[in-house]
Coordinates of C-alpha atoms in Angstrom, one line a residue:
Chain A
X1 CA 204.3 -55.2 34.4
X2 CA 206.6 -52.2 34.1
X3 CA 204.8 -50.1 36.7
X4 CA 202.6 -52.5 38.8
X5 CA 199.5 -51.3 40.5
X6 CA 196.5 -53.1 42.0
X7 CA 193.3 -52.1 40.2
X8 CA 191.2 -50.7 43.0
X9 CA 187.9 -51.3 41.3
X10 CA 186.0 -51.6 44.6
X11 CA 186.0 -47.8 45.0
X12 CA 184.5 -45.5 42.3
X13 CA 186.9 -44.1 39.7
X14 CA 187.1 -40.8 41.6
X15 CA 190.0 -38.5 41.7
X16 CA 192.8 -41.0 41.0
X17 CA 195.9 -39.0 42.0
X18 CA 199.4 -40.4 41.7
X19 CA 201.9 -40.3 44.5
X20 CA 204.3 -37.9 42.9
X21 CA 202.3 -35.1 41.2
X22 CA 203.5 -34.7 37.5
X23 CA 202.2 -31.7 35.5
X24 CA 200.6 -33.8 32.8
X25 CA 198.3 -36.3 34.4
X26 CA 195.2 -38.1 33.5
X27 CA 192.1 -39.3 35.3
X28 CA 192.8 -42.8 34.3
X29 CA 195.1 -45.1 36.3
X30 CA 198.2 -45.9 34.1
X31 CA 197.2 -49.6 33.9
X32 CA 194.2 -48.7 31.7
X33 CA 194.7 -49.7 28.0
X34 CA 193.5 -47.9 24.9
X35 CA 190.2 -49.1 23.4
X36 CA 190.0 -50.8 20.0
X37 CA 186.9 -50.0 18.1
X38 CA 187.4 -51.7 14.7
X39 CA 185.0 -54.7 14.3
X40 CA 187.5 -56.7 12.1
X41 CA 190.1 -57.1 14.8
X42 CA 187.5 -59.0 17.0
X43 CA 186.4 -61.3 14.2
X44 CA 189.8 -62.8 13.5
X45 CA 190.0 -66.5 14.3
X46 CA 192.5 -67.5 17.0
X47 CA 195.0 -69.2 14.7
X48 CA 195.4 -66.1 12.5
X49 CA 197.1 -64.1 15.3
X50 CA 200.8 -63.8 15.8
X51 CA 202.6 -64.3 19.2
X52 CA 202.5 -60.6 20.1
X53 CA 198.9 -60.3 19.3
X54 CA 198.1 -63.3 21.5
X55 CA 200.0 -61.7 24.3
X56 CA 198.2 -58.4 23.7
X57 CA 194.9 -60.2 23.8
X58 CA 195.7 -61.9 27.1
X59 CA 196.8 -58.6 28.6
X60 CA 193.6 -56.9 27.5
X61 CA 191.6 -59.7 29.1
X62 CA 193.1 -58.8 32.5
X63 CA 193.6 -55.0 32.4
X64 CA 190.8 -52.4 32.5
X65 CA 190.2 -50.4 29.3
X66 CA 189.6 -46.7 28.9
X67 CA 186.2 -45.4 27.7
X68 CA 186.1 -44.7 23.9
X69 CA 186.3 -40.9 23.2
X70 CA 183.4 -39.3 21.3
X71 CA 185.5 -39.1 18.1
X72 CA 186.0 -42.8 18.0
X73 CA 183.4 -45.1 16.5
X74 CA 183.3 -48.5 14.8
X75 CA 181.5 -47.0 11.7
X76 CA 183.3 -47.0 8.3
X77 CA 183.3 -43.2 8.3
X78 CA 185.4 -42.6 11.4
X79 CA 189.1 -42.4 10.7
X80 CA 191.6 -41.5 13.5
X81 CA 193.8 -39.4 11.2
X82 CA 190.8 -37.4 10.0
X83 CA 189.7 -36.9 13.6
X84 CA 193.1 -35.7 14.6
X85 CA 193.3 -33.3 11.7
X86 CA 189.8 -32.0 12.6
X87 CA 190.9 -31.4 16.2
X88 CA 193.9 -29.4 15.0
X89 CA 191.8 -27.3 12.7
X90 CA 189.3 -26.6 15.5
X91 CA 189.3 -23.1 17.2
X92 CA 187.9 -22.4 20.6
X93 CA 186.3 -25.8 20.8
X94 CA 184.0 -25.3 17.8
X95 CA 184.0 -28.9 16.7
X96 CA 180.8 -28.5 14.6
X97 CA 182.5 -25.9 12.4
X98 CA 185.8 -27.9 12.1
X99 CA 183.9 -31.0 11.2
X100 CA 181.8 -29.3 8.6
X101 CA 185.0 -27.7 7.1
X102 CA 186.6 -31.1 6.9
X103 CA 183.6 -32.7 5.2
X104 CA 183.4 -29.8 2.7
X105 CA 187.1 -30.2 2.0
X106 CA 186.7 -33.9 1.2
X107 CA 183.7 -33.1 -1.0
X108 CA 185.7 -30.5 -2.8
X109 CA 188.6 -32.9 -3.4
X110 CA 186.1 -35.5 -4.7
X111 CA 184.5 -33.0 -7.1
X112 CA 187.9 -31.8 -8.5
X113 CA 189.0 -35.4 -9.0
X114 CA 185.7 -36.3 -10.7
X115 CA 186.0 -33.3 -13.0
X116 CA 189.5 -34.4 -14.0
X117 CA 188.3 -38.0 -14.4
X118 CA 185.5 -37.1 -16.8
X119 CA 187.7 -34.9 -18.9
X120 CA 190.6 -37.4 -19.1
X121 CA 191.0 -39.7 -22.2
X122 CA 190.2 -43.4 -21.8
X123 CA 193.7 -44.7 -21.1
X124 CA 194.4 -42.3 -18.3
X125 CA 191.1 -42.8 -16.5
X126 CA 192.5 -45.6 -14.3
X127 CA 195.4 -43.6 -13.0
X128 CA 193.2 -40.8 -11.5
X129 CA 192.5 -41.4 -7.8
X130 CA 189.0 -40.4 -6.8
X131 CA 188.7 -41.6 -3.2
X132 CA 189.3 -38.4 -1.0
X133 CA 190.4 -40.5 2.0
X134 CA 193.2 -42.2 0.0
X135 CA 194.2 -38.8 -1.3
X136 CA 194.3 -37.3 2.2
X137 CA 196.4 -40.2 3.7
X138 CA 198.8 -40.1 0.8
X139 CA 199.2 -36.3 0.9
X140 CA 199.9 -36.5 4.6
X141 CA 202.5 -39.2 4.1
X142 CA 204.2 -37.2 1.4
X143 CA 204.4 -34.1 3.7
X144 CA 206.0 -36.0 6.6
X145 CA 209.6 -35.0 7.2
X146 CA 212.1 -37.8 7.8
X147 CA 214.5 -35.9 10.0
X148 CA 214.0 -32.8 12.2
X149 CA 216.0 -30.1 13.8
X150 CA 216.3 -29.4 17.4
X151 CA 218.0 -26.5 19.3
X152 CA 220.9 -27.6 21.5
X153 CA 222.8 -25.0 23.5
X154 CA 226.5 -25.8 23.8
X155 CA 229.2 -23.4 25.0
X156 CA 226.8 -20.5 24.9
X157 CA 225.8 -20.9 21.3
X158 CA 222.6 -22.6 20.1
X159 CA 223.0 -25.0 17.2
X160 CA 220.3 -26.6 15.0
X161 CA 221.1 -30.3 15.3
X162 CA 219.5 -32.9 13.0
X163 CA 217.5 -35.3 15.1
X164 CA 215.4 -38.4 14.2
X165 CA 211.6 -37.9 14.7
X166 CA 209.0 -40.2 16.1
X167 CA 206.0 -41.2 14.0
X168 CA 203.6 -39.1 16.0
X169 CA 205.9 -36.0 15.7
X170 CA 206.1 -36.5 11.9
X171 CA 202.3 -36.8 11.6
X172 CA 201.9 -33.7 13.8
X173 CA 204.3 -31.6 11.8
X174 CA 202.7 -32.6 8.4
X175 CA 199.3 -31.7 9.7
X176 CA 200.5 -28.5 11.3
X177 CA 202.2 -27.3 8.2
X178 CA 199.2 -28.0 6.0
X179 CA 196.9 -26.0 8.3
X180 CA 199.2 -23.0 8.8
X181 CA 199.8 -22.9 5.0
X182 CA 196.1 -22.8 4.4
X183 CA 195.4 -20.2 7.0
X184 CA 198.2 -17.8 6.0
X185 CA 199.0 -17.8 2.3
X186 CA 195.5 -17.4 0.8
X187 CA 193.5 -14.6 -0.7
X188 CA 191.1 -13.0 1.8
X189 CA 188.0 -14.2 0.0
X190 CA 188.9 -17.9 -0.6
X191 CA 187.2 -20.3 1.8
X192 CA 189.2 -22.9 3.9
X193 CA 187.8 -26.0 2.2
X194 CA 188.7 -24.8 -1.2
X195 CA 192.3 -23.8 -0.3
X196 CA 192.8 -27.1 1.7
X197 CA 191.6 -29.2 -1.1
X198 CA 194.0 -27.4 -3.4
X199 CA 196.9 -28.0 -1.0
X200 CA 195.9 -31.7 -0.5
X201 CA 195.9 -32.3 -4.3
X202 CA 199.2 -30.6 -4.7
X203 CA 200.8 -32.6 -1.8
X204 CA 199.3 -35.8 -3.3
X205 CA 201.4 -35.1 -6.4
X206 CA 204.5 -34.1 -4.4
X207 CA 204.2 -30.4 -5.4
X208 CA 203.1 -27.4 -3.6
X209 CA 204.4 -25.2 -0.7
X210 CA 204.1 -27.8 2.0
X211 CA 206.3 -30.2 0.2
X212 CA 208.8 -27.4 -0.4
X213 CA 208.9 -26.7 3.3
X214 CA 209.6 -30.3 4.0
X215 CA 212.5 -30.2 1.4
X216 CA 213.9 -27.0 3.0
X217 CA 213.9 -28.7 6.4
X218 CA 215.7 -31.8 4.9
X219 CA 218.3 -29.5 3.3
X220 CA 218.9 -27.6 6.5
X221 CA 219.4 -30.9 8.3
X222 CA 221.9 -32.1 5.7
X223 CA 223.7 -28.8 5.9
X224 CA 224.0 -29.1 9.7
X225 CA 225.2 -32.7 9.5
X226 CA 228.4 -31.7 11.2
X227 CA 226.6 -31.0 14.5
X228 CA 224.8 -34.4 14.6
X229 CA 227.2 -35.7 17.3
X230 CA 225.9 -33.0 19.7
X231 CA 222.8 -35.2 20.2
X232 CA 223.0 -37.3 23.3
X233 CA 219.8 -39.3 23.1
Chain B
X1 CA 214.6 -46.2 35.5
X2 CA 211.0 -46.7 36.3
X3 CA 209.4 -43.7 38.0
X4 CA 206.8 -44.9 40.4
X5 CA 203.7 -42.7 39.9
X6 CA 201.0 -45.3 40.0
X7 CA 199.6 -46.4 43.3
X8 CA 195.9 -46.7 43.9
X9 CA 194.1 -45.5 47.0
X10 CA 194.0 -49.0 48.3
X11 CA 197.8 -49.3 48.5
X12 CA 198.6 -46.0 50.2
X13 CA 199.1 -47.5 53.6
X14 CA 201.9 -46.3 55.8
X15 CA 204.7 -48.7 56.5
X16 CA 204.8 -48.5 60.3
X17 CA 207.1 -51.5 60.6
X18 CA 210.1 -49.8 59.2
X19 CA 209.7 -46.5 61.0
X20 CA 212.1 -47.3 63.8
X21 CA 213.4 -49.8 66.3
X22 CA 210.9 -51.7 68.3
X23 CA 208.8 -49.8 70.7
X24 CA 207.2 -52.9 72.2
X25 CA 209.3 -55.7 73.7
X26 CA 208.5 -59.3 73.0
X27 CA 207.5 -59.9 76.6
X28 CA 205.0 -57.1 76.3
X29 CA 203.4 -58.5 73.2
X30 CA 203.2 -61.9 74.8
X31 CA 201.4 -60.5 77.7
X32 CA 199.0 -58.7 75.4
X33 CA 198.3 -61.9 73.6
X34 CA 197.5 -63.7 76.8
X35 CA 195.2 -60.9 77.9
X36 CA 193.5 -60.9 74.6
X37 CA 192.8 -64.6 74.7
X38 CA 191.5 -64.3 78.3
X39 CA 189.3 -61.4 77.3
X40 CA 188.0 -63.3 74.4
X41 CA 186.7 -66.1 76.7
X42 CA 185.2 -63.5 79.1
X43 CA 183.4 -61.9 76.2
X44 CA 182.1 -65.2 75.0
X45 CA 180.8 -65.9 78.4
X46 CA 179.1 -62.5 78.6
X47 CA 177.4 -63.0 75.2
X48 CA 176.3 -66.5 76.2
X49 CA 178.3 -68.2 73.4
X50 CA 180.7 -71.1 73.5
X51 CA 184.3 -69.7 74.4
X52 CA 186.0 -72.4 72.3
X53 CA 184.4 -71.5 69.0
X54 CA 184.4 -67.7 69.3
X55 CA 185.7 -66.2 66.0
X56 CA 187.0 -62.7 65.2
X57 CA 183.7 -61.8 63.5
X58 CA 181.8 -62.8 66.6
X59 CA 184.1 -60.5 68.6
X60 CA 183.5 -57.6 66.2
X61 CA 179.8 -58.1 66.4
X62 CA 179.8 -58.3 70.2
X63 CA 181.9 -55.2 70.6
X64 CA 179.7 -53.3 68.2
X65 CA 176.7 -54.4 70.3
X66 CA 178.1 -53.6 73.7
X67 CA 179.8 -50.3 72.7
X68 CA 177.7 -48.7 70.0
X69 CA 179.5 -45.7 68.5
X70 CA 178.4 -43.1 66.0
X71 CA 181.9 -42.0 65.1
X72 CA 182.5 -41.6 61.4
X73 CA 186.1 -43.0 61.2
X74 CA 185.9 -46.8 61.6
X75 CA 189.4 -46.7 63.1
X76 CA 188.3 -44.5 65.9
X77 CA 185.5 -46.8 67.1
X78 CA 186.2 -49.3 70.0
X79 CA 187.7 -52.5 68.6
X80 CA 189.2 -55.7 70.0
X81 CA 191.7 -57.4 67.7
X82 CA 194.5 -59.8 68.1
X83 CA 197.7 -57.9 69.2
X84 CA 199.6 -58.8 66.1
X85 CA 197.1 -56.7 64.1
X86 CA 197.1 -53.9 66.6
X87 CA 200.9 -53.7 67.2
X88 CA 202.5 -53.8 63.8
X89 CA 205.5 -56.0 63.3
X90 CA 208.7 -54.3 64.2
X91 CA 212.3 -54.9 63.5
X92 CA 214.1 -56.6 66.4
X93 CA 217.3 -55.1 67.8
X94 CA 220.0 -56.0 65.4
X95 CA 223.0 -56.0 67.6
X96 CA 224.1 -58.2 70.5
X97 CA 225.1 -57.2 74.0
X98 CA 228.7 -56.3 73.0
X99 CA 227.3 -53.9 70.3
X100 CA 228.4 -56.2 67.4
X101 CA 225.6 -56.4 64.7
X102 CA 224.3 -59.8 63.8
X103 CA 224.0 -59.3 60.0
X104 CA 227.1 -58.8 57.9
X105 CA 225.5 -56.1 55.9
X106 CA 224.3 -54.0 58.8
X107 CA 226.6 -51.1 58.1
X108 CA 225.1 -50.6 54.6
X109 CA 222.0 -49.2 56.3
X110 CA 219.5 -51.3 54.4
X111 CA 220.6 -54.7 55.3
X112 CA 217.6 -56.7 54.3
X113 CA 217.3 -55.0 50.9
X114 CA 221.0 -55.6 50.0
X115 CA 220.8 -59.2 51.3
X116 CA 217.7 -59.7 49.1
X117 CA 219.5 -58.3 46.1
X118 CA 222.5 -60.6 46.8
X119 CA 220.2 -63.6 47.1
X120 CA 218.4 -62.8 43.9
X121 CA 221.6 -62.4 42.0
X122 CA 222.8 -65.7 43.4
X123 CA 219.7 -67.3 41.9
X124 CA 220.4 -65.6 38.6
X125 CA 223.9 -67.0 38.5
X126 CA 222.5 -70.4 39.4
X127 CA 220.2 -70.3 36.5
X128 CA 223.0 -69.2 34.2
X129 CA 225.2 -72.1 35.4
X130 CA 222.3 -74.5 34.8
X131 CA 221.8 -73.1 31.3
X132 CA 225.5 -73.5 30.5
X133 CA 225.4 -77.1 31.7
X134 CA 222.5 -77.8 29.4
X135 CA 224.2 -76.2 26.5
X136 CA 227.4 -78.2 27.2
X137 CA 225.3 -81.4 27.1
X138 CA 223.6 -80.2 24.0
X139 CA 220.1 -80.6 25.6
X140 CA 217.3 -78.2 24.5
X141 CA 216.6 -75.3 26.8
X142 CA 213.0 -75.5 28.0
X143 CA 211.1 -72.3 27.3
X144 CA 207.5 -72.6 28.5
X145 CA 206.1 -69.2 28.5
X146 CA 205.3 -67.9 32.0
X147 CA 201.9 -66.3 32.0
X148 CA 202.8 -62.7 32.4
X149 CA 199.4 -61.2 32.0
X150 CA 197.9 -62.9 35.0
X151 CA 200.4 -61.8 37.7
X152 CA 202.0 -58.7 38.9
X153 CA 205.0 -58.0 41.0
X154 CA 204.7 -56.8 44.7
X155 CA 204.2 -53.1 45.1
X156 CA 206.8 -51.0 46.9
X157 CA 204.6 -50.9 50.0
X158 CA 204.3 -54.6 50.1
X159 CA 208.0 -55.1 49.6
X160 CA 208.7 -52.7 52.4
X161 CA 206.4 -54.6 54.7
X162 CA 208.1 -57.9 53.8
X163 CA 211.6 -56.5 54.5
X164 CA 210.6 -54.2 57.4
X165 CA 212.8 -51.5 56.0
X166 CA 212.2 -48.3 54.2
X167 CA 213.1 -48.4 50.4
X168 CA 213.5 -45.7 47.9
X169 CA 211.8 -45.7 44.5
X170 CA 215.2 -46.3 42.8
X171 CA 215.9 -49.3 45.0
X172 CA 212.5 -50.8 44.3
X173 CA 212.9 -50.3 40.5
X174 CA 216.3 -51.9 40.6
X175 CA 214.9 -54.9 42.4
X176 CA 212.1 -55.3 39.9
X177 CA 214.5 -55.0 37.0
X178 CA 216.6 -57.8 38.5
X179 CA 213.5 -60.0 38.9
X180 CA 212.5 -59.3 35.3
X181 CA 216.0 -60.2 34.1
X182 CA 215.8 -63.5 36.1
X183 CA 212.4 -64.3 34.6
X184 CA 213.5 -63.6 31.1
X185 CA 216.1 -66.3 31.1
X186 CA 215.0 -69.6 29.5
X187 CA 215.8 -71.9 32.5
X188 CA 214.1 -69.7 35.1
X189 CA 211.7 -72.5 36.0
X190 CA 214.2 -73.9 38.5
X191 CA 213.8 -70.8 40.7
X192 CA 210.0 -70.7 40.2
X193 CA 209.4 -71.0 43.9
X194 CA 211.6 -68.1 44.8
X195 CA 210.0 -65.9 42.1
X196 CA 206.5 -66.8 43.4
X197 CA 207.3 -65.1 46.7
X198 CA 207.5 -61.8 44.9
X199 CA 204.6 -62.1 42.5
X200 CA 200.9 -61.8 43.1
X201 CA 197.9 -63.0 41.1
X202 CA 195.9 -60.3 39.3
X203 CA 192.2 -61.2 39.3
X204 CA 191.7 -63.3 36.2
X205 CA 188.9 -61.5 34.4
X206 CA 188.1 -57.9 34.9
X207 CA 184.5 -58.4 34.0
X208 CA 183.1 -59.1 37.4
X209 CA 179.9 -57.4 36.3
X210 CA 176.7 -59.5 36.6
X211 CA 174.6 -59.4 33.4
X212 CA 170.9 -58.9 34.2
X213 CA 168.3 -61.2 32.6
X214 CA 165.8 -59.9 30.1
X215 CA 162.5 -58.5 31.3
X216 CA 159.2 -58.9 29.4
X217 CA 156.5 -56.2 29.2
X218 CA 152.7 -56.6 28.6
X219 CA 152.9 -57.1 24.9
X220 CA 155.5 -60.0 25.3
X221 CA 158.4 -58.0 23.9
X222 CA 161.7 -58.5 25.7
X223 CA 163.4 -55.4 26.9
X224 CA 166.3 -54.4 29.1
X225 CA 167.3 -51.1 30.9
X226 CA 170.7 -49.5 31.4
X227 CA 172.0 -46.4 33.1
X228 CA 174.9 -44.3 31.9
X229 CA 176.6 -41.1 32.9
X230 CA 179.2 -38.7 31.4
X231 CA 180.4 -35.5 33.1
X232 CA 177.1 -34.2 34.6
X233 CA 174.7 -35.9 32.3
X234 CA 172.6 -38.9 33.6
X235 CA 170.7 -41.1 31.2
X236 CA 168.6 -44.2 31.3
X237 CA 167.9 -46.3 28.2
X238 CA 165.3 -49.0 27.6
X239 CA 166.2 -51.3 24.7
X240 CA 163.3 -53.3 23.2
X241 CA 163.9 -56.5 21.2
X242 CA 161.7 -56.2 18.1
X243 CA 161.8 -52.9 16.4
X244 CA 162.8 -50.8 13.4
X245 CA 165.9 -49.3 15.0
X246 CA 164.2 -46.0 16.0
X247 CA 165.8 -44.1 19.0
X248 CA 163.7 -41.7 21.0
X249 CA 165.2 -39.3 23.6
X250 CA 163.0 -37.5 26.1
X251 CA 160.1 -38.1 23.7
X252 CA 161.9 -36.5 20.7
X253 CA 163.4 -38.3 17.8
X254 CA 167.2 -38.3 17.7
X255 CA 167.2 -36.5 14.4
X256 CA 165.6 -33.5 16.1
X257 CA 167.3 -33.9 19.5
X258 CA 170.9 -34.2 18.2
X259 CA 171.3 -32.1 15.1
X260 CA 175.1 -32.8 15.1
X261 CA 176.2 -35.9 13.2
X262 CA 178.9 -36.8 15.8
X263 CA 176.3 -37.3 18.6
X264 CA 174.1 -39.5 16.4
X265 CA 177.1 -41.6 15.5
X266 CA 177.9 -42.1 19.2
X267 CA 174.3 -43.2 19.9
X268 CA 174.5 -45.8 17.1
X269 CA 178.1 -47.0 18.0
X270 CA 177.0 -49.9 20.3
X271 CA 174.4 -51.1 17.8
X272 CA 176.8 -50.8 14.9
X273 CA 179.5 -52.6 16.8
X274 CA 177.3 -55.6 17.4
X275 CA 175.7 -55.4 14.0
X276 CA 172.2 -55.0 15.3
X277 CA 171.2 -51.6 13.8
X278 CA 167.7 -52.3 12.6
X279 CA 166.7 -54.8 15.3
X280 CA 166.3 -52.8 18.5
X281 CA 164.0 -50.0 19.5
X282 CA 165.4 -47.6 22.1
X283 CA 163.6 -45.2 24.4
X284 CA 165.9 -42.9 26.5
X285 CA 165.6 -40.2 29.1
X286 CA 168.5 -37.9 29.7
X287 CA 169.1 -34.8 31.9
X288 CA 172.0 -32.6 32.7
X289 CA 175.3 -32.0 31.0
X290 CA 175.8 -30.6 27.5
X291 CA 175.2 -31.9 24.0
X292 CA 178.2 -34.2 23.8
X293 CA 177.9 -35.4 27.5
X294 CA 174.3 -36.4 26.9
X295 CA 175.3 -38.4 23.8
X296 CA 178.0 -40.2 25.8
X297 CA 175.7 -40.9 28.7
X298 CA 173.1 -42.5 26.4
X299 CA 175.8 -44.5 24.6
X300 CA 176.9 -46.0 27.9
X301 CA 173.3 -46.6 29.0
X302 CA 172.4 -48.4 25.7
X303 CA 175.6 -50.4 25.8
X304 CA 174.8 -51.6 29.3
X305 CA 171.3 -52.5 28.3
X306 CA 172.5 -54.4 25.3
X307 CA 174.6 -56.7 27.5
X308 CA 171.5 -58.8 28.3
X309 CA 170.8 -59.5 24.7
X310 CA 174.3 -60.6 23.7
X311 CA 176.7 -63.5 24.4
X312 CA 179.5 -63.3 27.0
X313 CA 182.2 -63.1 24.3
X314 CA 180.5 -60.1 22.7
X315 CA 180.2 -58.4 26.1
X316 CA 184.0 -58.8 26.5
X317 CA 184.5 -57.4 23.0
X318 CA 182.3 -54.4 23.9
X319 CA 184.4 -53.9 27.0
X320 CA 187.6 -53.9 25.0
X321 CA 186.1 -51.4 22.5
X322 CA 185.6 -49.0 25.5
X323 CA 181.8 -49.0 25.4
X324 CA 181.2 -50.2 28.9
X325 CA 183.6 -48.0 30.9
X326 CA 182.4 -44.9 32.6
X327 CA 184.4 -41.9 31.3
X328 CA 186.0 -40.4 34.5
X329 CA 187.1 -37.1 32.8
X330 CA 185.4 -34.1 34.4
X331 CA 186.0 -30.4 34.2
X332 CA 189.2 -29.6 36.2
X333 CA 188.7 -27.1 39.0
X334 CA 190.1 -23.6 38.9
X335 CA 193.0 -23.0 41.3
X336 CA 193.6 -19.9 43.4
X337 CA 196.3 -17.6 42.0
X338 CA 195.6 -18.8 38.5
X339 CA 193.0 -17.6 36.0
X340 CA 191.7 -21.1 35.1
X341 CA 192.6 -24.7 35.7
X342 CA 195.9 -24.4 33.9
X343 CA 196.1 -20.8 32.6
X344 CA 198.1 -18.5 34.8
X345 CA 197.6 -14.8 35.1
X346 CA 199.5 -12.6 32.6
X347 CA 203.0 -12.2 33.8
X348 CA 203.8 -8.5 34.2
X349 CA 207.4 -7.5 34.6
X350 CA 206.5 -4.6 36.9

């Protein structure tokens, strides 16, 4: 009930405009909640839920819910992280191309891992991870920086101040670094899926240029530790 | 602080009561009420009805019959209402004949707001004192959870109407914060009556939609129709009960009509969510929009059609999964002085 509003469902959902016009607005009233597409969360019995989940359920029963976007689906193949990554790879709205590149990348990762698996001796076969989704998630997690830098101007000079990052920002930076790395530092003839699968496997093993970039950022933050008190938030 | 940016069209009424000191004296309003009652009886006589049992709806109907008007704005048509609805409530003069104000907080400028804040804070201190007493006597503090989901606080407009005073957004958010603080204390049940003055019930379930019953065609197969739209695409879907799970769009199989995997995934989303993939046959017609918009429209149409085949709980689950809401996002218009909806023209220094 932080920002109360009466849901005017009698009228059609047309041009909902707020009183004070912010630059970033959405067609939905702020009381609309995000949709939850996973089937498992609806099949849990009542007793298994914690207090917060019960409150959340009650809130969801009263508030309207936004429509599910075209990237969200309840099938096993739809993954929110993969969709976000695909959207970031997309250029000029060409989602078909971005999605095909993504699937080719995952296929390339799987092929490389299977090659390694078949060549490896018996005792090492269990340690090799073949699931491309797990590799993708782990690689992203390894690339996420813990602390970031922000420019703060004080007394005419701009300092790089170490600043904590939110989860969303960390994920965004990891994905952005991966994509820029694959676009810039490759030979003219190598295709994007090949290069991306290479980078993902390197990041999965904590090697590679993206991990190096993350370490560089951490070192800069450590070096500028003295200015940490400039942060006021 | 809370920045108030969320009011719906229904709540954007002007607060006339707080705009200034009273324009209508009490005697004037009394005379208007007498005239209204007399006029009501005359009208009842004219229409041949009983003057004693002449309700407001009868008055509205009579006026619409006697003075038919084709004006578009309902407020501009002739109307006969009780004077308290026509003349909004105004603040009375707040000082006596000697010029001395009645209320001790008059010189703050917002006397009712500050007196309300003082009252609420007094209740808060009361609750704290009660809590301390209970702790001193080693009694347990009752904590029955107040149902937060089913109620909302008054909006700024409603509060302004209650106090007959203009409020700023900051004032309003401070008041709401104070109320929330009061409610968060364990022994707040003592002041429940006071808190109820400022909270309103939100309609319990937001699924006021009526689920249509199944229809049966000539072969005896149960079917149900649904309509959906997204951007400019409009779609109708007919979902048959027994079937192999084939989906036909405008007479073409979906594998041919939607070559992109994402669209086919969207079409199958409602069925996959309910676990009924191979059980229903669908025939759809769609027009307008682009590839993704048509897929979204068909998804909404088939989800609406599936409501008749499924229990109420599953309908609620579908709603919470976002399958039954119309997507309001449309293309933003281009503005003059800019190249597109957001992109500005290239800035040239000279």
